[in-house]
CSV table of C-alpha atoms in Angstrom, one decimal:
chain,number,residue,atom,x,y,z
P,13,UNK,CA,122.5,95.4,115.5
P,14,UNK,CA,120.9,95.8,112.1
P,15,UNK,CA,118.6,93.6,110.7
P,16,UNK,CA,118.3,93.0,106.9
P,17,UNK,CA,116.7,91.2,104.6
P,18,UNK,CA,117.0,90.3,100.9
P,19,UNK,CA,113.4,90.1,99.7
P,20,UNK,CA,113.5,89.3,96.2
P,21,UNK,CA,114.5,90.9,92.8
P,22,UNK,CA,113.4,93.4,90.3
P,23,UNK,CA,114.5,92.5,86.7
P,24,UNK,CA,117.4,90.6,88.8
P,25,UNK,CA,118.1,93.9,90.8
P,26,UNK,CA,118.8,92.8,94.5
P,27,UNK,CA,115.9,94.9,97.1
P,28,UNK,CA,117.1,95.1,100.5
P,29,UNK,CA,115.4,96.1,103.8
P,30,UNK,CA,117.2,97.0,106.6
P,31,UNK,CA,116.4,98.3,110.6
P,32,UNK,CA,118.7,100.1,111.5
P,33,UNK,CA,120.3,100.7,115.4
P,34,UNK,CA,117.8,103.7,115.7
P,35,UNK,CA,114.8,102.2,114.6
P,36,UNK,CA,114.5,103.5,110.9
P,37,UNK,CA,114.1,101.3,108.0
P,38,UNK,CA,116.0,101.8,105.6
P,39,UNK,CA,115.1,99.6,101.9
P,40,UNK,CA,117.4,100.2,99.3
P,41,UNK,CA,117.9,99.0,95.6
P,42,UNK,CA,120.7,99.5,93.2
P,43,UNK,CA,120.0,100.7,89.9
P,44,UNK,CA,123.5,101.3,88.1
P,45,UNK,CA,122.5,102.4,84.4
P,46,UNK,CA,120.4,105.4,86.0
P,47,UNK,CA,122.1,108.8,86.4
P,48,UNK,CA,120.2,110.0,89.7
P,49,UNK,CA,119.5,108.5,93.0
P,50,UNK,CA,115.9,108.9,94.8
P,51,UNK,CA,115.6,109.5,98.1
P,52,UNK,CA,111.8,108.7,99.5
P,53,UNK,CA,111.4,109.3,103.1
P,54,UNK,CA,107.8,108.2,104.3
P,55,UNK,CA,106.7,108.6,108.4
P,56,UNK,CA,103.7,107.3,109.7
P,57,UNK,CA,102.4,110.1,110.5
P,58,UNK,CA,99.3,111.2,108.3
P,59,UNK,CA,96.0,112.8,109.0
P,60,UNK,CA,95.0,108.7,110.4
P,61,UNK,CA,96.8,109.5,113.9
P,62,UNK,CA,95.9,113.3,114.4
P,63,UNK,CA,94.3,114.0,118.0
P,64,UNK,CA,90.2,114.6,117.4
P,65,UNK,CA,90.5,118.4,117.4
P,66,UNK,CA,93.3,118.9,115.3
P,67,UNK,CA,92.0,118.5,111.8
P,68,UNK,CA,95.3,119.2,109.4
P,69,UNK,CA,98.0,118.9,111.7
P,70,UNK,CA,99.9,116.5,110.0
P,71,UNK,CA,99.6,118.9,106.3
P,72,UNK,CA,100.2,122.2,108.1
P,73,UNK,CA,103.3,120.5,109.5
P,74,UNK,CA,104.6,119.3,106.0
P,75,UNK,CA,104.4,122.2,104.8
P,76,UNK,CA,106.6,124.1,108.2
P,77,UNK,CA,109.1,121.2,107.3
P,78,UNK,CA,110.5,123.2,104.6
P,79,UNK,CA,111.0,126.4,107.0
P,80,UNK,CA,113.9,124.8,108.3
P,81,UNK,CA,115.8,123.9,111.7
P,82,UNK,CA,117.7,125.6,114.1
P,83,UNK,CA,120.8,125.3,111.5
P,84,UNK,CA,119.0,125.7,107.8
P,85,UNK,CA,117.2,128.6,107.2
P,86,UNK,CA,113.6,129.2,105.4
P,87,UNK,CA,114.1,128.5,102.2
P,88,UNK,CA,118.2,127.5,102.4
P,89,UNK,CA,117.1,123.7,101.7
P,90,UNK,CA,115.3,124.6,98.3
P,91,UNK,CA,118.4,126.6,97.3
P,92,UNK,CA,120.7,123.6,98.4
P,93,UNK,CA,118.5,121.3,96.3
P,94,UNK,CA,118.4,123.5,93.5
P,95,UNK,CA,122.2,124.0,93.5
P,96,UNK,CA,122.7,120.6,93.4
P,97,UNK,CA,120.5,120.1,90.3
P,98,UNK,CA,117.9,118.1,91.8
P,99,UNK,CA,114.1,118.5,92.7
P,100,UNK,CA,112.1,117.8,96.2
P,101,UNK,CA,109.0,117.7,97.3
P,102,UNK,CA,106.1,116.5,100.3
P,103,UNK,CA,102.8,115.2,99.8
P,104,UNK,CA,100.5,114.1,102.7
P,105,UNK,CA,98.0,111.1,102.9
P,106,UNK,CA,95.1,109.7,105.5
P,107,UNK,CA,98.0,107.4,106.2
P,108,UNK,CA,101.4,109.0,105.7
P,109,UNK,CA,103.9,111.9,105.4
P,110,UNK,CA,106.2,111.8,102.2
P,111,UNK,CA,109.0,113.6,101.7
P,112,UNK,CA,111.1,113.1,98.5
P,113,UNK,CA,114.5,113.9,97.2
P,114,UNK,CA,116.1,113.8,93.6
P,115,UNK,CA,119.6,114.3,92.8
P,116,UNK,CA,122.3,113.5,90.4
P,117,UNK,CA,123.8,110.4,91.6
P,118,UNK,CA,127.1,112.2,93.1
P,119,UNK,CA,125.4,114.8,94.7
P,120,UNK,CA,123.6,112.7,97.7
P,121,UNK,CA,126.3,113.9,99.8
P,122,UNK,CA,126.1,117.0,99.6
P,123,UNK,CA,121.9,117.2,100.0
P,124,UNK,CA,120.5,114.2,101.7
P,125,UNK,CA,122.2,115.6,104.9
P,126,UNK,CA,119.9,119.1,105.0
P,127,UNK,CA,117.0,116.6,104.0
P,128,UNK,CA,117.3,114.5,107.3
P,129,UNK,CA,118.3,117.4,109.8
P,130,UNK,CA,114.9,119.3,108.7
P,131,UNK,CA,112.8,116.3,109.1
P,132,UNK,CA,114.1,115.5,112.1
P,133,UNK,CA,115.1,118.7,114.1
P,134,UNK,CA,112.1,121.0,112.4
P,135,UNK,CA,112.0,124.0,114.3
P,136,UNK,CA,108.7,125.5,112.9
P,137,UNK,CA,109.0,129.3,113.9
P,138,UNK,CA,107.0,131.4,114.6
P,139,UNK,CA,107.7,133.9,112.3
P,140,UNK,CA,107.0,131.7,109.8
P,141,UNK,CA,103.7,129.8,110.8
P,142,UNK,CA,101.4,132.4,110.4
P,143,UNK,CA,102.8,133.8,106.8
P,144,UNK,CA,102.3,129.7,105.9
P,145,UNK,CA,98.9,129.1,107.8
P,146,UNK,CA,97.7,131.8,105.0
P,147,UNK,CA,99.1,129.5,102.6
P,148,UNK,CA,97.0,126.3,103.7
P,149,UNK,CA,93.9,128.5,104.6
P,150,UNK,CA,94.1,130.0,100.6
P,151,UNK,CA,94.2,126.5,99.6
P,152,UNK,CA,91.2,125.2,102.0
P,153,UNK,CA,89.4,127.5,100.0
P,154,UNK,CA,90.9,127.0,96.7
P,155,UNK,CA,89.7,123.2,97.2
P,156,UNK,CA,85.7,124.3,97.6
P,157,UNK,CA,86.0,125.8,94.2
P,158,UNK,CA,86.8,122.5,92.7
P,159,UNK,CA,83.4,120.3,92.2
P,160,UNK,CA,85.5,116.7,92.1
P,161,UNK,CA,87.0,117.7,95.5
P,162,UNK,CA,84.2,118.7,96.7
P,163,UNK,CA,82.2,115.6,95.5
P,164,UNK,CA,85.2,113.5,96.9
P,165,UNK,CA,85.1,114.8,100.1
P,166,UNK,CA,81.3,114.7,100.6
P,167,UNK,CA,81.5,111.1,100.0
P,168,UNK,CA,84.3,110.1,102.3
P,169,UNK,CA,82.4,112.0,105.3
P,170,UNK,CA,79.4,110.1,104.2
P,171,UNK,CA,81.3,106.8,104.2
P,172,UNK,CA,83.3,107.3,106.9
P,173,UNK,CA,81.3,108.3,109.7
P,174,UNK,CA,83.6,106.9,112.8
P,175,UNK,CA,87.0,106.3,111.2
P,176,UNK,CA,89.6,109.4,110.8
P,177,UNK,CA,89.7,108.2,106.6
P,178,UNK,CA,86.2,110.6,106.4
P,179,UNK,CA,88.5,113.6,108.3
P,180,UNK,CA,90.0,116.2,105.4
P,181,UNK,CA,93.3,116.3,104.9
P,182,UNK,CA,93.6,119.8,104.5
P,183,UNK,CA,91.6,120.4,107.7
P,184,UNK,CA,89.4,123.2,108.2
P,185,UNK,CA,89.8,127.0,108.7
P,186,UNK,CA,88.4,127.4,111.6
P,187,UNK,CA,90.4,124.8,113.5
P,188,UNK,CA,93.5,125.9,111.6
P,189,UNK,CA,93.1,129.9,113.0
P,190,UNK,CA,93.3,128.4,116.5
P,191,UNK,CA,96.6,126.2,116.4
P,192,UNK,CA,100.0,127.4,117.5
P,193,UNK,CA,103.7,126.7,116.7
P,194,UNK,CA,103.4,124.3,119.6
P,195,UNK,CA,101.0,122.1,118.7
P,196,UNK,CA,102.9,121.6,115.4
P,197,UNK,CA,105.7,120.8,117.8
P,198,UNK,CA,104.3,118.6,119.9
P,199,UNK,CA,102.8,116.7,116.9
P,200,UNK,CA,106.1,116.2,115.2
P,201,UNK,CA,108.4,115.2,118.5
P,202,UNK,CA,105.3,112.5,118.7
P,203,UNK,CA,105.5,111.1,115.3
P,204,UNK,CA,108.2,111.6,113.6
P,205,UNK,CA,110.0,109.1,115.4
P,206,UNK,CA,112.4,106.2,114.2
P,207,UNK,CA,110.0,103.7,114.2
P,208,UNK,CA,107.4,105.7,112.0
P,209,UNK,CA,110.2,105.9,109.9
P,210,UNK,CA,111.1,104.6,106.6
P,211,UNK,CA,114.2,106.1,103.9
P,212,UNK,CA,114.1,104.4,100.6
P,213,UNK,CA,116.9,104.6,98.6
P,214,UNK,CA,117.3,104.0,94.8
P,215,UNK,CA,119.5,104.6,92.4
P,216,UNK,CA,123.2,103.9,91.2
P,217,UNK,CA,124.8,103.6,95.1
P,218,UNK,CA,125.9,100.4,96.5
P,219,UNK,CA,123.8,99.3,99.9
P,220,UNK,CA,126.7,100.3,102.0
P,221,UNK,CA,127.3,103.7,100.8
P,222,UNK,CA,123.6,103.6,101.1
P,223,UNK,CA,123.3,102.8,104.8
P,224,UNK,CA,126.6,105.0,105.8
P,225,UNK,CA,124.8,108.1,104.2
P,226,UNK,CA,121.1,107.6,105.7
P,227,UNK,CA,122.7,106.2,109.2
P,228,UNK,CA,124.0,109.9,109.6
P,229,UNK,CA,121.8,112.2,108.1
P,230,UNK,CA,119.0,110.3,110.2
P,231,UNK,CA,120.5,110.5,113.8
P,232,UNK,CA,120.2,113.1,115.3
P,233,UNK,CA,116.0,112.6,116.0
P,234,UNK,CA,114.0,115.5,118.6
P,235,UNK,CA,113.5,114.0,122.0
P,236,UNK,CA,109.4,113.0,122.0
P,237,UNK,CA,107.3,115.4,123.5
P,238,UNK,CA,103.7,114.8,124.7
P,239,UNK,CA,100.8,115.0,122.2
P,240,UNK,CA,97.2,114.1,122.9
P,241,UNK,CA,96.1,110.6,122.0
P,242,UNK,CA,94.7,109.9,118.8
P,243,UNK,CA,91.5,107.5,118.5
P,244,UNK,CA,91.1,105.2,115.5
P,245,UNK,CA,87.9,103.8,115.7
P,246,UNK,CA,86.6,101.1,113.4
P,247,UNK,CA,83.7,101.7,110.7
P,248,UNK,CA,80.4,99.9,111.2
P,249,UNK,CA,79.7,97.9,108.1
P,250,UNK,CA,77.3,100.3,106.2
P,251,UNK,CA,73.7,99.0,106.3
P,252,UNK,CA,71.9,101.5,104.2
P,253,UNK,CA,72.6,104.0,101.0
P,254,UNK,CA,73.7,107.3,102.4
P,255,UNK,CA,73.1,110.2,99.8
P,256,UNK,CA,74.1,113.5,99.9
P,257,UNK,CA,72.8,115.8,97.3
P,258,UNK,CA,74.9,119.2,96.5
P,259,UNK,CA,73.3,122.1,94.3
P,260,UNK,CA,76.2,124.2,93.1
P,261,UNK,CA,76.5,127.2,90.4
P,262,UNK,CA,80.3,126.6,89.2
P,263,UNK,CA,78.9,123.0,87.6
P,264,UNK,CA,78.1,123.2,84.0
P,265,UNK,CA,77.3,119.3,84.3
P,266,UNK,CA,76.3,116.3,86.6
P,267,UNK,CA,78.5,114.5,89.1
P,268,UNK,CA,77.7,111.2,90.6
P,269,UNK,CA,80.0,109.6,92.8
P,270,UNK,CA,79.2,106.2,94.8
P,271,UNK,CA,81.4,104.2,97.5
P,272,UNK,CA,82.3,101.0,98.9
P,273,UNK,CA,84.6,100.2,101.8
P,274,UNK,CA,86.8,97.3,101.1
P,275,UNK,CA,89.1,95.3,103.6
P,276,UNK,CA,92.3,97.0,104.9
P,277,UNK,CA,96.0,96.2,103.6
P,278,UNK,CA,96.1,93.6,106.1
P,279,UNK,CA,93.8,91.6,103.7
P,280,UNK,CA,95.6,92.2,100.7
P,281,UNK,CA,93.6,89.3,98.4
P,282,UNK,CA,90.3,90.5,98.2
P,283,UNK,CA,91.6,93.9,97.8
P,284,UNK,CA,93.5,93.1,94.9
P,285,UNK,CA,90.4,91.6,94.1
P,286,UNK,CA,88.3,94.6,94.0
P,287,UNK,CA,91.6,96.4,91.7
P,288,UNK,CA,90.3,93.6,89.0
P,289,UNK,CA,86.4,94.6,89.2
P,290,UNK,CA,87.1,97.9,89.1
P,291,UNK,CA,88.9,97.5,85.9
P,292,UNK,CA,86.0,95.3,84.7
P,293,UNK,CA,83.4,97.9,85.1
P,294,UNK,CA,85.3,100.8,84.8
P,295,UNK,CA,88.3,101.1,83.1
P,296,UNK,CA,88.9,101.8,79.3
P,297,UNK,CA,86.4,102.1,76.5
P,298,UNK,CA,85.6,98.2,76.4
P,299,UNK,CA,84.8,98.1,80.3
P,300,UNK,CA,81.1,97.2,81.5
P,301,UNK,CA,79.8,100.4,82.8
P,302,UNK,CA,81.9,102.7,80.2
P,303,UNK,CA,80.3,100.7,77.1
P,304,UNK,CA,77.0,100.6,78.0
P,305,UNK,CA,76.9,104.0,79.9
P,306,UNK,CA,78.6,106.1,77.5
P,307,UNK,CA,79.6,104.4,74.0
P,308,UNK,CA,76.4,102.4,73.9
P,309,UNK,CA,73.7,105.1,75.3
P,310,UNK,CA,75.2,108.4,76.0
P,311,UNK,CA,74.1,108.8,79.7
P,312,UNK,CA,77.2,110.2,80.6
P,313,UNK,CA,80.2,111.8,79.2
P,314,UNK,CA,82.5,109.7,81.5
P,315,UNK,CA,82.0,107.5,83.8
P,316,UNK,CA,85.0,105.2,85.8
P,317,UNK,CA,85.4,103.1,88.7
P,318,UNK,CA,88.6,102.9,91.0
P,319,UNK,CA,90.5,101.2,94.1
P,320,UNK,CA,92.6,102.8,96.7
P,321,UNK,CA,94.5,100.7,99.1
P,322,UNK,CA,94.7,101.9,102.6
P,323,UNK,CA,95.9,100.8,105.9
P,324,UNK,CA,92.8,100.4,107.6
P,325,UNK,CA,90.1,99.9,105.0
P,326,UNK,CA,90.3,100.8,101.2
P,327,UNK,CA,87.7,102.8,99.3
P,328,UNK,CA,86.1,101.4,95.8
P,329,UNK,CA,84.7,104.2,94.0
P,330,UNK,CA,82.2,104.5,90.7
P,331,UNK,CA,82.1,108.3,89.5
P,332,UNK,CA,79.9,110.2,86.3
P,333,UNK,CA,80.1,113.1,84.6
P,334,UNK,CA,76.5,113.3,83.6
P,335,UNK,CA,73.6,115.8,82.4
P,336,UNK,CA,71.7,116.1,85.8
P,337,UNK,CA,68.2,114.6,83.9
P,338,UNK,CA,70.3,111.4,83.6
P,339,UNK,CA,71.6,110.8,87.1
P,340,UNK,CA,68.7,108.6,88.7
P,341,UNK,CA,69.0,106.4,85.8
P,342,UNK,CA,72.5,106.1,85.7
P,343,UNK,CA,72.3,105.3,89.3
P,344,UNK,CA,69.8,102.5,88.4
P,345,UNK,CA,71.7,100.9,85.9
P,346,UNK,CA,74.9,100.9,88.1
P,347,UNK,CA,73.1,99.3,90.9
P,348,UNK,CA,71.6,96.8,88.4
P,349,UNK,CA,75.1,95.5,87.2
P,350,UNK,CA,76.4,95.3,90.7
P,351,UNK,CA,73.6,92.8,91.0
P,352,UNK,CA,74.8,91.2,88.0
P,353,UNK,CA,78.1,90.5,89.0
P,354,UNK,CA,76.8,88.9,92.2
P,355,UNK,CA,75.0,87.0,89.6
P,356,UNK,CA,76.7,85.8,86.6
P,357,UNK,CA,80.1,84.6,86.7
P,358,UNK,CA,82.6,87.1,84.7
P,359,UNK,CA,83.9,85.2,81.6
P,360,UNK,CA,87.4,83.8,81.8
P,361,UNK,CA,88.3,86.3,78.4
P,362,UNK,CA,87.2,89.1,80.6
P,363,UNK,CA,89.3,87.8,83.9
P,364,UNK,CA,92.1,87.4,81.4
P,365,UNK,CA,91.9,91.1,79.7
P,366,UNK,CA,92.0,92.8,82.8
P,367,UNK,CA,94.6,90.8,84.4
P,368,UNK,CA,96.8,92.0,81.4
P,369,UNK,CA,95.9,95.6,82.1
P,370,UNK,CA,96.5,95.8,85.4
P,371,UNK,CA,99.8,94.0,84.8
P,372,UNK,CA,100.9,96.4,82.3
P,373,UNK,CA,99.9,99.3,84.2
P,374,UNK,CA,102.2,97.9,87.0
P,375,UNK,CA,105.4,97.4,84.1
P,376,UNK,CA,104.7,101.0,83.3
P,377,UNK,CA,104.7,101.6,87.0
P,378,UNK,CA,108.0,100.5,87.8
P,379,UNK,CA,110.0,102.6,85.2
P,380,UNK,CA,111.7,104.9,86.6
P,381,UNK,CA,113.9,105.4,90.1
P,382,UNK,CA,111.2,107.5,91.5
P,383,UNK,CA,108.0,105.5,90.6
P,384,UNK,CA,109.7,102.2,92.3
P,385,UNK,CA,110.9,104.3,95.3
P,386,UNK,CA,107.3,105.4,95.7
P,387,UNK,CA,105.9,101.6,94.9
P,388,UNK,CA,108.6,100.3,97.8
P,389,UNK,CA,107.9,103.5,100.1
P,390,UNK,CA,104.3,103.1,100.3
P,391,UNK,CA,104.2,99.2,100.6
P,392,UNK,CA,106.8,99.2,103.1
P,393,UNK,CA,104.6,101.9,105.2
P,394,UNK,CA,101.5,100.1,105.1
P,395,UNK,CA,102.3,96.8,105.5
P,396,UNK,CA,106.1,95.3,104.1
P,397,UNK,CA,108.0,96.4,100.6
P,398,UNK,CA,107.8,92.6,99.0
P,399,UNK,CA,104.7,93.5,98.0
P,400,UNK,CA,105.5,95.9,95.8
P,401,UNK,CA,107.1,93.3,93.9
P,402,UNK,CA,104.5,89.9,94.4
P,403,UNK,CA,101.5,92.4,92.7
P,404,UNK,CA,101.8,90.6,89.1
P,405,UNK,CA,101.5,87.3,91.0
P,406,UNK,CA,98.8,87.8,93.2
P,407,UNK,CA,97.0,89.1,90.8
P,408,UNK,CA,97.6,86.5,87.9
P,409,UNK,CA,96.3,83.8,91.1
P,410,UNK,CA,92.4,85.2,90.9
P,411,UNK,CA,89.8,83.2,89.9
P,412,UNK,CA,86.3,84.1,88.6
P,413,UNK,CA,84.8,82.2,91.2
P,414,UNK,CA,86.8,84.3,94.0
P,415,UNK,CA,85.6,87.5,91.9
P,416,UNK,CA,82.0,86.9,92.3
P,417,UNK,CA,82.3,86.3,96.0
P,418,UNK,CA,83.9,89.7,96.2
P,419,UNK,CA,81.1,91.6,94.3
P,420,UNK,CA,78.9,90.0,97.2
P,421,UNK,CA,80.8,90.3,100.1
P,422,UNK,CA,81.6,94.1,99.2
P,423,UNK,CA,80.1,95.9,96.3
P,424,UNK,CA,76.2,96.0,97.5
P,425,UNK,CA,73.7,97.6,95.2
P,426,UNK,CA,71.6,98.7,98.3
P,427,UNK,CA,74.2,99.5,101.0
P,428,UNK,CA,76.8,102.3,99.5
P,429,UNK,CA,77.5,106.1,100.0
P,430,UNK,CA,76.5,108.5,97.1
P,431,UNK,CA,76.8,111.9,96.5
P,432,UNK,CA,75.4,113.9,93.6
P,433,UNK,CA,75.9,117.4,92.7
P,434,UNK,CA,73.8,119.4,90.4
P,435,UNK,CA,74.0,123.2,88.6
P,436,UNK,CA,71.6,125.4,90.5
């Protein structure tokens, strides 16, 4: 029997989730005054639950979904799309596999079909998977020529010395020249599975059209095959500063990057939390750290803080483009108004301003068909999709009192991962 649920409204549109008889979830909104319908299909199925040897499973195999199935050629899907006047794509994440489709409205039909038979029946040939392993092993390499990526990186391996969350999501070549077709198999029969599954659906189709068109395009799933266990081991709370140091000739400047872990999306408060402070240092030319770091003393030519939401533990982030003489200073200073907001409460005019950001950034956010398929897809994988829509709220609930507990509990000015990279 299916299950489903009204959860609340978006600008009085009705948001639905559904299970349905084979274990997808299906959520689904109705937007009528929008000429194309989004199809976001996320799987639980990211570089998080790869077996311990197989580094960049989970990309390789979005990449040899495209290749087809038994019944769609290489390439055939892309020319189905493209007929059809829409646009699709695959991005993968620690966390996730997503798949997306856009189409005119009355063209689902005639695509979503090709969508769900190569996401379920993939047959990754071999003919194919070596042509495509080039493809990935051009842009392993591709990724060391970039100095934020590598910085990035560096910092997550530091940070995240136990969990999968420090693993690449690209993998690395010499684990990637030893896979076969097989594994790839083996690691899609596993996990892409009904119940790792969710189909969003938005755009001008009723919920019953909705659920007749994703019921049979999503049927027809691959018998599971045996794949070796994955391990998710916890972090250890970080007890000291971890630096690594990088000396690199492509940099014509500086890098700093520094790193908290935060609580997972099963805490959702403080972490929402942490989305406020970094706004307060970090965000826009009136923040802390951007006003006294680069308007007011011209230490660095940028400077930013961030907050990324993950299943398990999210990752708070303060990054600078710097000249190299600067960086131990800069490092000081950042460290020093940490301790500050352990210190002295935020003022309620600076609660309020960034309150208002963040909601505005969410408005802006929720535009479009494809941004709120996204905002549904990703809640909905992580933890459930009314959360997508209770952000404003929970945000507008914080106090500054609960702020400076956070700065405490998570954002320590002598227990954080750094990295810095220099020109050599």
């Amino acid at each position: 029997m299916r299950q489903q649920k009204h959860l609340c409204e978006n600008n009085n549109i009705p948001l639905s989730v559904t299970k349905l008889d084979q274990g997808i979830t299906l959520v689904h909104q109705n937007i009528c005054v929008t000429p194309v319908t989004v199809v976001d299909v996320w799987i639980k199925a990211g570089t998080r639950v790869e077996p311990q040897q197989w580094g960049g499973t989970a990309h390789f195999l979005e990449h040899m979904i495209f290749k087809g199935s038994q019944g769609i050629n290489p390439g055939k899907f892309d020319e189905i799309v493209e007929e059809n006047g829409g646009i699709t794509n695959a991005f993968t994440s620690h966390d996730y596999a997503h798949f997306f489709l856009t189409v005119p409205g009355d063209r689902l039909r005639q695509t979503l079909p090709y969508l769900g038979e190569i996401l379920l029946q993939a047959a990754i040939p071999d003919e194919e998977f070596s042509r495509e392993r080039d493809v990935i092993l051009e842009e392993i390499r591709s990724s060391y020529d970039d100095p934020d990526w590598v910085c990035f990186q560096t910092l997550c391996e530091t940070l995240y010395q136990h969990h999968p969350y420090g693993k690449s999501i690209l993998g690395h070549e010499t684990q990637l020249k030893q896979y076969s077709p097989h594994q790839l198999r083996s690691f899609h029969r596993t996990h892409y599975q009904p119940d790792n599954m969710t189909v969003v659906v938005v755009g001008d189709i009723d919920k019953n059209a909705a659920l007749c068109l994703v019921d049979e395009a999503f049927s027809n799933f691959s018998p599971p095959w045996g794949c070796p266990p994955h391990q998710i081991n916890p972090e250890p709370p970080l007890r000291e500063i971890r630096r690594n140091h990088i000396y690199s000739p492509r940099l014509s400047q500086g890098r700093l990057l520094m790193g908290w872990i935060g609580p997972g999306i099963n805490e959702l408060e403080p972490g929402l939390g942490l989305d406020i402070l970094s706004v307060i240092l970090g965000d826009g030319r009136t923040s802390r750290l951007v006003r006294e770091l680069r308007e007011d003393k011209g230490l660095v030519m940028d400077i930013e803080s961030s907050f990324s939401l993950q299943e398990d533990s999210s990752l708070f982030t303060i990054g600078a483009w710097l000249n190299p003489e600067n960086i131990s200073q800069v490092e000081e200073i950042i460290c020093d108004r940490l301790t500050q907001l352990q210190q002295e409460p935020i003022t309620e005019t600076e609660l309020n301003k960034a309150k208002k950001l963040l909601c505005h950034d969410y408005i802006f956010s929720t535009e479009t068909p494809s941004q709120l398929a996204g905002l549904y897809g990703y809640y909905q994988t992580l933890a459930h999709a009314e959360l997508a829509l209770s952000y404003p709220t929970l945000i507008q609930q914080y106090s500054v009192e609960k702020l400076q507990d956070l700065a405490y509990q998570y954002l320590s000015p002598q227990r954080y991962a750094i990295t810095v990279m220099e020109p050599c």
